[in-house]
Amino acid sequence: VDTLGYFSLFTNLSYALSLPLWGYIIHRYTIHKSHIILCTSCFLWGVATLSISISDSIISQALFRSLNGAALASIMPLSQMMLTELVVPSHHGRAFGLMGFLEKTAATMSTSAVIWWEDWRTPYRFVGFMSICMAAVSRSHLKMGRRRIDDKKNEEDEEDQQQQPKRKEEEMTLLQIFHRISKIPVFTYLVAQGLFGAIPWDMMSFILLLLEWKDFTRQQIISFQISAGVFGTLGAFLGGVLGDYFAFLPRGRIYIALTSVIGGTIFYALFLFSNAYHSAVFWYSMFHLWGGWTPAATLRPICAKLAQNASERAQIVAAWILLEKTSSAIFGAPLVGFLTKRLFDATNNASDDVALSNREKADALAFNLFVLSTLFWFICTYFFVLMARAEAADGSMTPKRHLTRKISTV
């Protein structure tokens, strides 16, 4: 159980530590070369995934998973930068929701395939091959033309001219960018909530093991994954829609995040301690439907709003995800694996080395997941409250023109 935690540690740490490099590359070559950067990272990601499928030792698995995480790290800042350059701010939530919808769909399919196939290497080979194909697609069809970007910027400036001064577009060094964003209170709380809020999601790499220890059949476990994927994709898109709908309210996006975190914590706890199949799959589905609103509804749109230009937007995302992934890599799955193994050892010693039953193992793992997840999500909620207070003092996150238009139509 602790080996699974270490695999997650290697992947997440390499992901986090490579973010500054990708941030520098994006800043150095600007958005007009973003399709080349994306092509390179997809190719490296595909090669690393194929290498995982052929490795036969723990050391090689750790190495190739680290390379996989390093290549994957470019996707978040690149996608955030490219999407916000092509979509007007009033539709950012829907756009990020649609992106989350597709991400969840792909994750559900790949995870279900790993469980379904007798040979787990087959899905890895398929994903690796598809990643290499996507590298070719990115190179050919995702070029960010200057004319397209300039037209979008003209629309965005016209929409924002009544609510804030026109933003400066001059080039800034990386140090200047980090210096500026570190002084933004909303960004500080955005990072702080991510340091704690992302940890329980990393711990969920143990969910499949928990379901197996609860003696669910393979078909039932696959149904959990499919149900979570379906409701997770709906939740991601729903979060984006809700975020855009309530964005005209003061702190509307932040209130959506608070609702998602608090409700998701309750549904997750009910799932962990449900032993009956139907109740467990119901609460697990509700958790993914309700608990996945935050990225599309709140985090990504606010992050996009804080940036002055495309390069700075990529740096903000890179700095944010760097700290978030580092935290989850250390205190996420490895912590659960360590504590659960310690609990097993203590129980075995107390019972004269009598082997634990699967139900006892499941109860121990569920208890650790519940305590740690609830603690970290409570701290995450606290920082969202501080973010709401900071936004109330600043007011820059509320599109006032939308509020005026909404009132005038009543």
CSV table of C-alpha atoms in Angstrom, one decimal:
chain,number,residue,atom,x,y,z
A,1,VAL,CA,0.0,0.0,0.0
A,2,ASP,CA,2.9,2.4,0.7
A,3,THR,CA,4.4,1.6,-2.8
A,4,LEU,CA,1.3,3.1,-4.5
A,5,GLY,CA,1.8,6.2,-2.4
A,6,TYR,CA,5.5,6.5,-3.5
A,7,PHE,CA,4.5,6.2,-7.2
A,8,SER,CA,2.1,9.1,-6.7
A,9,LEU,CA,4.9,11.0,-4.9
A,10,PHE,CA,7.3,10.6,-7.8
A,11,THR,CA,4.7,11.7,-10.4
A,12,ASN,CA,3.4,14.7,-8.5
A,13,LEU,CA,6.8,15.9,-7.4
A,14,SER,CA,8.2,15.8,-10.9
A,15,TYR,CA,5.1,17.5,-12.1
A,16,ALA,CA,5.5,20.3,-9.6
A,17,LEU,CA,9.3,20.8,-10.0
A,18,SER,CA,9.1,21.0,-13.8
A,19,LEU,CA,6.5,23.7,-13.8
A,20,PRO,CA,9.0,26.6,-13.5
A,21,LEU,CA,10.8,25.2,-16.5
A,22,TRP,CA,7.6,25.1,-18.6
A,23,GLY,CA,6.7,28.6,-17.3
A,24,TYR,CA,10.0,29.9,-18.5
A,25,ILE,CA,9.7,28.3,-21.9
A,26,ILE,CA,6.2,29.7,-22.3
A,27,HIS,CA,7.4,33.2,-21.3
A,28,ARG,CA,10.5,32.9,-23.5
A,29,TYR,CA,8.7,31.9,-26.7
A,30,THR,CA,5.3,33.6,-26.1
A,31,ILE,CA,1.8,32.4,-27.0
A,32,HIS,CA,2.6,32.4,-30.8
A,33,LYS,CA,4.9,29.4,-30.2
A,34,SER,CA,2.5,27.6,-27.8
A,35,HIS,CA,1.5,25.0,-30.3
A,36,ILE,CA,5.2,23.9,-30.6
A,37,ILE,CA,5.5,23.7,-26.9
A,38,LEU,CA,2.3,21.7,-26.6
A,39,CYS,CA,3.4,19.4,-29.4
A,40,THR,CA,6.7,18.7,-27.6
A,41,SER,CA,5.1,18.0,-24.2
A,42,CYS,CA,2.5,15.7,-25.8
A,43,PHE,CA,5.2,13.7,-27.5
A,44,LEU,CA,7.3,13.4,-24.3
A,45,TRP,CA,4.2,12.4,-22.4
A,46,GLY,CA,3.4,9.7,-24.9
A,47,VAL,CA,6.9,8.3,-24.9
A,48,ALA,CA,6.9,8.2,-21.1
A,49,THR,CA,3.5,6.5,-21.0
A,50,LEU,CA,4.6,3.8,-23.4
A,51,SER,CA,7.8,3.3,-21.4
A,52,ILE,CA,5.7,2.7,-18.2
A,53,SER,CA,3.9,-0.1,-20.1
A,54,ILE,CA,7.2,-1.9,-20.8
A,55,SER,CA,9.0,-1.4,-17.5
A,56,ASP,CA,9.1,-4.4,-15.1
A,57,SER,CA,10.7,-3.0,-12.0
A,58,ILE,CA,9.9,-0.5,-9.3
A,59,ILE,CA,12.8,1.7,-10.1
A,60,SER,CA,12.0,1.9,-13.8
A,61,GLN,CA,8.3,2.5,-13.0
A,62,ALA,CA,9.3,5.4,-10.7
A,63,LEU,CA,11.6,6.9,-13.3
A,64,PHE,CA,9.1,6.8,-16.2
A,65,ARG,CA,6.3,8.0,-14.0
A,66,SER,CA,8.5,10.9,-13.0
A,67,LEU,CA,9.1,11.7,-16.7
A,68,ASN,CA,5.4,11.3,-17.4
A,69,GLY,CA,4.6,13.9,-14.6
A,70,ALA,CA,7.2,16.3,-15.9
A,71,ALA,CA,5.8,16.2,-19.5
A,72,LEU,CA,2.2,16.5,-18.2
A,73,ALA,CA,3.1,19.7,-16.2
A,74,SER,CA,3.0,21.8,-19.3
A,75,ILE,CA,-0.7,21.1,-20.1
A,76,MET,CA,-2.3,23.3,-17.3
A,77,PRO,CA,-0.4,26.6,-17.9
A,78,LEU,CA,-0.6,26.1,-21.7
A,79,SER,CA,-4.3,25.3,-21.8
A,80,GLN,CA,-5.2,28.1,-19.4
A,81,MET,CA,-3.2,30.6,-21.5
A,82,MET,CA,-4.6,29.5,-24.9
A,83,LEU,CA,-8.2,29.1,-23.8
A,84,THR,CA,-8.3,32.5,-22.1
A,85,GLU,CA,-6.8,34.2,-25.2
A,86,LEU,CA,-9.6,32.7,-27.4
A,87,VAL,CA,-12.6,33.1,-25.1
A,88,VAL,CA,-14.2,36.3,-23.8
A,89,PRO,CA,-14.2,36.7,-20.0
A,90,SER,CA,-18.0,36.3,-19.7
A,91,HIS,CA,-17.7,32.8,-21.0
A,92,HIS,CA,-14.6,31.6,-19.2
A,93,GLY,CA,-16.6,29.4,-16.8
A,94,ARG,CA,-18.3,27.5,-19.5
A,95,ALA,CA,-15.1,27.1,-21.5
A,96,PHE,CA,-13.2,25.8,-18.5
A,97,GLY,CA,-16.2,23.6,-17.6
A,98,LEU,CA,-16.2,22.1,-21.1
A,99,MET,CA,-12.5,21.4,-20.8
A,100,GLY,CA,-13.1,19.8,-17.5
A,101,PHE,CA,-15.9,17.7,-19.0
A,102,LEU,CA,-13.5,16.3,-21.6
A,103,GLU,CA,-10.7,15.8,-19.1
A,104,LYS,CA,-13.1,13.8,-16.8
A,105,THR,CA,-14.4,11.8,-19.8
A,106,ALA,CA,-10.9,10.8,-20.8
A,107,ALA,CA,-9.9,9.9,-17.2
A,108,THR,CA,-12.9,7.8,-16.7
A,109,MET,CA,-12.3,5.8,-19.9
A,110,SER,CA,-8.6,5.2,-19.2
A,111,THR,CA,-9.2,4.2,-15.5
A,112,SER,CA,-12.0,1.9,-16.4
A,113,ALA,CA,-9.9,0.3,-19.1
A,114,VAL,CA,-7.0,-0.4,-16.6
A,115,ILE,CA,-9.5,-2.2,-14.4
A,116,TRP,CA,-11.3,-4.1,-17.2
A,117,TRP,CA,-8.3,-5.4,-19.1
A,118,GLU,CA,-6.5,-8.4,-17.7
A,119,ASP,CA,-3.2,-6.8,-18.8
A,120,TRP,CA,-3.0,-3.3,-17.4
A,121,ARG,CA,-0.3,-2.4,-19.9
A,122,THR,CA,-2.7,-2.4,-22.9
A,123,PRO,CA,-4.5,0.9,-21.9
A,124,TYR,CA,-1.1,2.5,-21.2
A,125,ARG,CA,0.1,1.6,-24.7
A,126,PHE,CA,-3.1,3.0,-26.2
A,127,VAL,CA,-2.9,6.3,-24.2
A,128,GLY,CA,0.8,6.7,-25.1
A,129,PHE,CA,0.1,6.2,-28.8
A,130,MET,CA,-2.8,8.7,-28.6
A,131,SER,CA,-0.6,11.2,-26.9
A,132,ILE,CA,1.9,11.0,-29.7
A,133,CYS,CA,-0.9,11.4,-32.2
A,134,MET,CA,-2.1,14.5,-30.3
A,135,ALA,CA,1.4,15.9,-30.6
A,136,ALA,CA,1.0,15.9,-34.4
A,137,VAL,CA,-2.5,17.4,-34.1
A,138,SER,CA,-1.2,20.2,-31.9
A,139,ARG,CA,1.6,21.0,-34.3
A,140,SER,CA,-0.8,21.2,-37.3
A,141,HIS,CA,-4.0,22.7,-36.0
A,142,LEU,CA,-3.5,24.6,-32.8
A,143,LYS,CA,-1.4,27.5,-34.0
A,144,MET,CA,-2.3,30.7,-32.3
A,145,GLY,CA,-2.4,33.2,-35.1
A,146,ARG,CA,-1.6,36.9,-34.3
A,147,ARG,CA,-4.7,38.1,-36.1
A,148,ARG,CA,-7.0,35.8,-34.1
A,149,ILE,CA,-5.5,36.9,-30.8
A,150,ASP,CA,-5.6,40.6,-31.7
A,151,ASP,CA,-9.3,40.4,-32.6
A,152,LYS,CA,-10.1,38.7,-29.3
A,153,LYS,CA,-8.2,41.3,-27.4
A,154,ASN,CA,-10.1,44.1,-29.1
A,155,GLU,CA,-13.4,42.4,-28.1
A,156,GLU,CA,-12.2,42.0,-24.5
A,157,ASP,CA,-11.0,45.6,-24.2
A,158,GLU,CA,-14.3,46.9,-25.5
A,159,GLU,CA,-16.2,44.7,-22.9
A,160,ASP,CA,-14.0,45.8,-20.0
A,161,GLN,CA,-13.6,49.5,-20.7
A,162,GLN,CA,-16.5,50.4,-18.3
A,163,GLN,CA,-15.3,48.3,-15.4
A,164,GLN,CA,-11.6,48.8,-15.2
A,165,PRO,CA,-8.7,50.7,-16.9
A,166,LYS,CA,-7.1,49.1,-19.9
A,167,ARG,CA,-4.4,46.7,-18.9
A,168,LYS,CA,-0.8,47.2,-19.6
A,169,GLU,CA,0.6,44.8,-22.2
A,170,GLU,CA,4.3,45.6,-21.8
A,171,GLU,CA,6.7,42.7,-21.4
A,172,MET,CA,7.8,41.9,-17.9
A,173,THR,CA,10.6,39.7,-16.7
A,174,LEU,CA,9.8,36.5,-14.8
A,175,LEU,CA,11.0,38.1,-11.5
A,176,GLN,CA,8.8,41.1,-12.1
A,177,ILE,CA,5.8,38.9,-12.7
A,178,PHE,CA,6.4,36.9,-9.6
A,179,HIS,CA,6.9,40.0,-7.6
A,180,ARG,CA,3.6,41.5,-8.8
A,181,ILE,CA,1.4,38.5,-8.3
A,182,SER,CA,2.8,37.7,-4.9
A,183,LYS,CA,1.4,41.0,-3.6
A,184,ILE,CA,-2.2,40.3,-4.8
A,185,PRO,CA,-4.2,39.1,-1.7
A,186,VAL,CA,-6.7,37.2,-3.8
A,187,PHE,CA,-3.9,35.2,-5.5
A,188,THR,CA,-2.3,34.5,-2.1
A,189,TYR,CA,-5.5,33.0,-0.8
A,190,LEU,CA,-6.0,31.2,-4.2
A,191,VAL,CA,-2.7,29.4,-3.7
A,192,ALA,CA,-3.3,28.8,0.0
A,193,GLN,CA,-6.6,27.0,-0.6
A,194,GLY,CA,-5.0,24.9,-3.3
A,195,LEU,CA,-2.2,23.9,-0.9
A,196,PHE,CA,-4.8,22.1,1.3
A,197,GLY,CA,-7.7,21.6,-1.0
A,198,ALA,CA,-5.8,19.5,-3.6
A,199,ILE,CA,-4.4,17.0,-1.0
A,200,PRO,CA,-7.6,14.9,-0.6
A,201,TRP,CA,-7.9,14.6,-4.3
A,202,ASP,CA,-4.4,13.1,-4.5
A,203,MET,CA,-5.4,10.7,-1.7
A,204,MET,CA,-8.2,9.3,-3.9
A,205,SER,CA,-5.6,7.2,-5.7
A,206,PHE,CA,-6.4,4.7,-2.9
A,207,ILE,CA,-10.1,4.6,-3.7
A,208,LEU,CA,-9.8,1.5,-6.0
A,209,LEU,CA,-7.9,-0.3,-3.3
A,210,LEU,CA,-10.6,0.7,-0.8
A,211,LEU,CA,-13.3,-0.7,-3.1
A,212,GLU,CA,-11.4,-3.9,-3.5
A,213,TRP,CA,-11.0,-4.4,0.2
A,214,LYS,CA,-14.8,-3.8,0.6
A,215,ASP,CA,-15.2,-7.0,-1.5
A,216,PHE,CA,-16.9,-5.3,-4.4
A,217,THR,CA,-16.7,-7.3,-7.7
A,218,ARG,CA,-14.7,-6.1,-10.6
A,219,GLN,CA,-17.9,-5.1,-12.5
A,220,GLN,CA,-19.0,-3.1,-9.5
A,221,ILE,CA,-15.7,-1.3,-9.2
A,222,ILE,CA,-15.9,-0.4,-12.9
A,223,SER,CA,-19.4,0.9,-12.3
A,224,PHE,CA,-18.0,3.2,-9.6
A,225,GLN,CA,-15.5,4.5,-12.0
A,226,ILE,CA,-18.0,5.0,-14.8
A,227,SER,CA,-20.5,6.6,-12.5
A,228,ALA,CA,-17.9,8.9,-11.0
A,229,GLY,CA,-16.7,9.8,-14.4
A,230,VAL,CA,-20.2,10.6,-15.8
A,231,PHE,CA,-21.2,12.7,-12.8
A,232,GLY,CA,-17.8,14.2,-12.6
A,233,THR,CA,-18.0,15.4,-16.2
A,234,LEU,CA,-21.4,16.8,-15.6
A,235,GLY,CA,-20.2,18.5,-12.4
A,236,ALA,CA,-17.3,20.1,-14.1
A,237,PHE,CA,-19.5,21.6,-16.8
A,238,LEU,CA,-22.2,22.5,-14.3
A,239,GLY,CA,-19.6,24.3,-12.2
A,240,GLY,CA,-18.5,26.5,-15.1
A,241,VAL,CA,-22.2,27.4,-15.9
A,242,LEU,CA,-22.9,28.2,-12.3
A,243,GLY,CA,-19.8,30.3,-12.0
A,244,ASP,CA,-20.7,32.4,-15.0
A,245,TYR,CA,-24.3,32.7,-13.9
A,246,PHE,CA,-23.4,34.0,-10.4
A,247,ALA,CA,-20.4,36.0,-11.5
A,248,PHE,CA,-22.4,39.3,-11.5
A,249,LEU,CA,-23.0,38.9,-7.8
A,250,PRO,CA,-20.3,40.2,-5.4
A,251,ARG,CA,-18.1,37.2,-4.6
A,252,GLY,CA,-20.5,35.0,-6.5
A,253,ARG,CA,-17.8,32.7,-7.9
A,254,ILE,CA,-16.3,32.3,-4.4
A,255,TYR,CA,-19.7,31.4,-2.9
A,256,ILE,CA,-20.0,28.6,-5.5
A,257,ALA,CA,-16.7,27.3,-4.5
A,258,LEU,CA,-17.6,27.3,-0.8
A,259,THR,CA,-20.9,25.4,-1.6
A,260,SER,CA,-19.0,22.8,-3.6
A,261,VAL,CA,-16.3,22.2,-1.0
A,262,ILE,CA,-18.7,21.9,2.0
A,263,GLY,CA,-21.2,19.8,0.2
A,264,GLY,CA,-18.6,17.6,-1.4
A,265,THR,CA,-17.0,16.9,2.0
A,266,ILE,CA,-20.3,15.6,3.3
A,267,PHE,CA,-21.0,13.4,0.3
A,268,TYR,CA,-17.4,12.0,0.4
A,269,ALA,CA,-17.7,11.1,4.1
A,270,LEU,CA,-21.0,9.3,3.4
A,271,PHE,CA,-19.4,7.3,0.6
A,272,LEU,CA,-16.3,6.3,2.7
A,273,PHE,CA,-18.5,4.7,5.4
A,274,SER,CA,-21.1,3.0,3.1
A,275,ASN,CA,-20.6,-0.7,2.8
A,276,ALA,CA,-23.7,-1.5,0.7
A,277,TYR,CA,-23.1,-1.2,-3.0
A,278,HIS,CA,-26.1,1.0,-4.0
A,279,SER,CA,-25.6,3.5,-1.2
A,280,ALA,CA,-21.9,3.7,-1.8
A,281,VAL,CA,-22.1,4.3,-5.6
A,282,PHE,CA,-24.9,6.9,-5.0
A,283,TRP,CA,-22.8,9.0,-2.5
A,284,TYR,CA,-19.7,8.6,-4.7
A,285,SER,CA,-21.6,9.9,-7.7
A,286,MET,CA,-23.1,12.8,-5.7
A,287,PHE,CA,-19.6,13.7,-4.5
A,288,HIS,CA,-18.2,14.0,-8.0
A,289,LEU,CA,-21.3,15.8,-9.2
A,290,TRP,CA,-21.2,18.4,-6.4
A,291,GLY,CA,-17.5,18.5,-5.4
A,292,GLY,CA,-16.0,19.3,-8.8
A,293,TRP,CA,-17.4,22.8,-9.4
A,294,THR,CA,-14.5,24.8,-8.0
A,295,PRO,CA,-11.9,24.7,-10.8
A,296,ALA,CA,-14.2,25.8,-13.6
A,297,ALA,CA,-16.5,28.0,-11.6
A,298,THR,CA,-13.9,29.9,-9.5
A,299,LEU,CA,-10.2,29.1,-9.6
A,300,ARG,CA,-9.4,29.3,-13.3
A,301,PRO,CA,-11.6,32.3,-14.2
A,302,ILE,CA,-10.2,34.3,-11.2
A,303,CYS,CA,-6.7,33.2,-12.1
A,304,ALA,CA,-7.3,34.4,-15.7
A,305,LYS,CA,-8.7,37.7,-14.4
A,306,LEU,CA,-5.6,38.5,-12.3
A,307,ALA,CA,-3.2,38.4,-15.3
A,308,GLN,CA,-2.3,41.3,-17.4
A,309,ASN,CA,-1.2,39.3,-20.5
A,310,ALA,CA,-0.8,35.8,-21.8
A,311,SER,CA,2.7,35.3,-20.5
A,312,GLU,CA,1.8,36.5,-17.0
A,313,ARG,CA,-1.2,34.3,-17.0
A,314,ALA,CA,0.9,31.2,-17.7
A,315,GLN,CA,3.3,32.2,-14.9
A,316,ILE,CA,0.4,32.6,-12.4
A,317,VAL,CA,-0.9,29.2,-13.2
A,318,ALA,CA,2.6,27.6,-13.1
A,319,ALA,CA,3.4,29.2,-9.6
A,320,TRP,CA,-0.1,28.2,-8.3
A,321,ILE,CA,0.1,24.6,-9.5
A,322,LEU,CA,3.8,24.2,-8.4
A,323,LEU,CA,2.9,24.9,-4.8
A,324,GLU,CA,-0.4,22.9,-5.0
A,325,LYS,CA,1.2,19.8,-6.5
A,326,THR,CA,4.2,19.9,-4.2
A,327,SER,CA,1.8,20.0,-1.2
A,328,SER,CA,-0.4,17.2,-2.5
A,329,ALA,CA,2.7,15.1,-3.5
A,330,ILE,CA,4.0,15.2,0.1
A,331,PHE,CA,0.8,15.1,2.2
A,332,GLY,CA,-1.5,13.3,-0.2
A,333,ALA,CA,-1.2,9.6,-1.2
A,334,PRO,CA,2.1,9.0,0.6
A,335,LEU,CA,0.7,10.2,3.9
A,336,VAL,CA,-2.3,7.9,3.6
A,337,GLY,CA,-0.1,5.0,2.6
A,338,PHE,CA,2.3,5.6,5.5
A,339,LEU,CA,-0.5,6.0,8.2
A,340,THR,CA,-2.4,3.0,6.9
A,341,LYS,CA,0.6,0.7,6.9
A,342,ARG,CA,1.5,1.9,10.4
A,343,LEU,CA,-2.1,1.1,11.5
A,344,PHE,CA,-1.9,-2.4,9.9
A,345,ASP,CA,1.5,-3.1,11.6
A,346,ALA,CA,0.2,-2.0,15.0
A,347,THR,CA,-3.0,-4.1,14.6
A,348,ASN,CA,-1.0,-7.2,13.6
A,349,ASN,CA,1.4,-6.8,16.6
A,350,ALA,CA,-1.6,-6.5,19.0
A,351,SER,CA,-3.3,-9.6,17.6
A,352,ASP,CA,-0.2,-11.9,17.6
A,353,ASP,CA,0.4,-11.5,13.8
A,354,VAL,CA,-3.2,-12.6,12.9
A,355,ALA,CA,-3.9,-11.4,9.4
A,356,LEU,CA,-6.4,-8.6,9.0
A,357,SER,CA,-9.5,-9.2,7.0
A,358,ASN,CA,-10.3,-7.1,4.0
A,359,ARG,CA,-13.2,-5.4,5.9
A,360,GLU,CA,-10.8,-4.4,8.7
A,361,LYS,CA,-8.3,-3.0,6.1
A,362,ALA,CA,-11.1,-1.1,4.4
A,363,ASP,CA,-12.3,0.4,7.7
A,364,ALA,CA,-8.8,1.5,8.5
A,365,LEU,CA,-8.2,3.1,5.1
A,366,ALA,CA,-11.6,4.8,5.1
A,367,PHE,CA,-10.9,6.2,8.5
A,368,ASN,CA,-7.6,7.7,7.4
A,369,LEU,CA,-9.1,9.1,4.2
A,370,PHE,CA,-12.0,10.7,6.2
A,371,VAL,CA,-9.9,12.3,8.9
A,372,LEU,CA,-7.3,13.7,6.6
A,373,SER,CA,-9.6,14.8,3.8
A,374,THR,CA,-12.0,16.6,6.2
A,375,LEU,CA,-9.1,18.4,7.9
A,376,PHE,CA,-7.6,19.7,4.7
A,377,TRP,CA,-10.9,20.7,3.1
A,378,PHE,CA,-11.8,22.6,6.3
A,379,ILE,CA,-8.6,24.6,6.0
A,380,CYS,CA,-9.4,25.1,2.3
A,381,THR,CA,-12.8,26.5,3.2
A,382,TYR,CA,-11.2,28.9,5.7
A,383,PHE,CA,-9.0,30.4,2.9
A,384,PHE,CA,-12.0,30.7,0.6
A,385,VAL,CA,-13.6,32.8,3.3
A,386,LEU,CA,-10.5,35.0,3.5
A,387,MET,CA,-10.5,35.2,-0.3
A,388,ALA,CA,-14.1,36.4,-0.2
A,389,ARG,CA,-13.2,39.1,2.3
A,390,ALA,CA,-10.2,40.2,0.2
A,391,GLU,CA,-12.4,40.4,-2.9
A,392,ALA,CA,-15.0,42.4,-1.0
A,393,ALA,CA,-12.3,45.0,0.0
A,394,ASP,CA,-10.9,45.1,-3.6
A,395,GLY,CA,-14.0,44.5,-5.7
A,396,SER,CA,-12.0,43.9,-8.9
A,397,MET,CA,-13.3,40.4,-9.4
A,398,THR,CA,-17.0,41.4,-9.7
A,399,PRO,CA,-18.0,42.4,-13.3
A,400,LYS,CA,-20.0,45.5,-12.3
A,401,ARG,CA,-21.3,46.1,-15.8
A,402,HIS,CA,-23.0,42.7,-15.7
A,403,LEU,CA,-24.5,43.6,-12.3
A,404,THR,CA,-26.0,46.8,-13.7
A,405,ARG,CA,-27.3,45.1,-16.7
A,406,LYS,CA,-28.9,42.3,-14.6
A,407,ILE,CA,-30.6,44.9,-12.3
A,408,SER,CA,-31.9,47.0,-15.2
A,409,THR,CA,-33.7,44.0,-16.7
A,410,VAL,CA,-35.6,43.2,-13.6
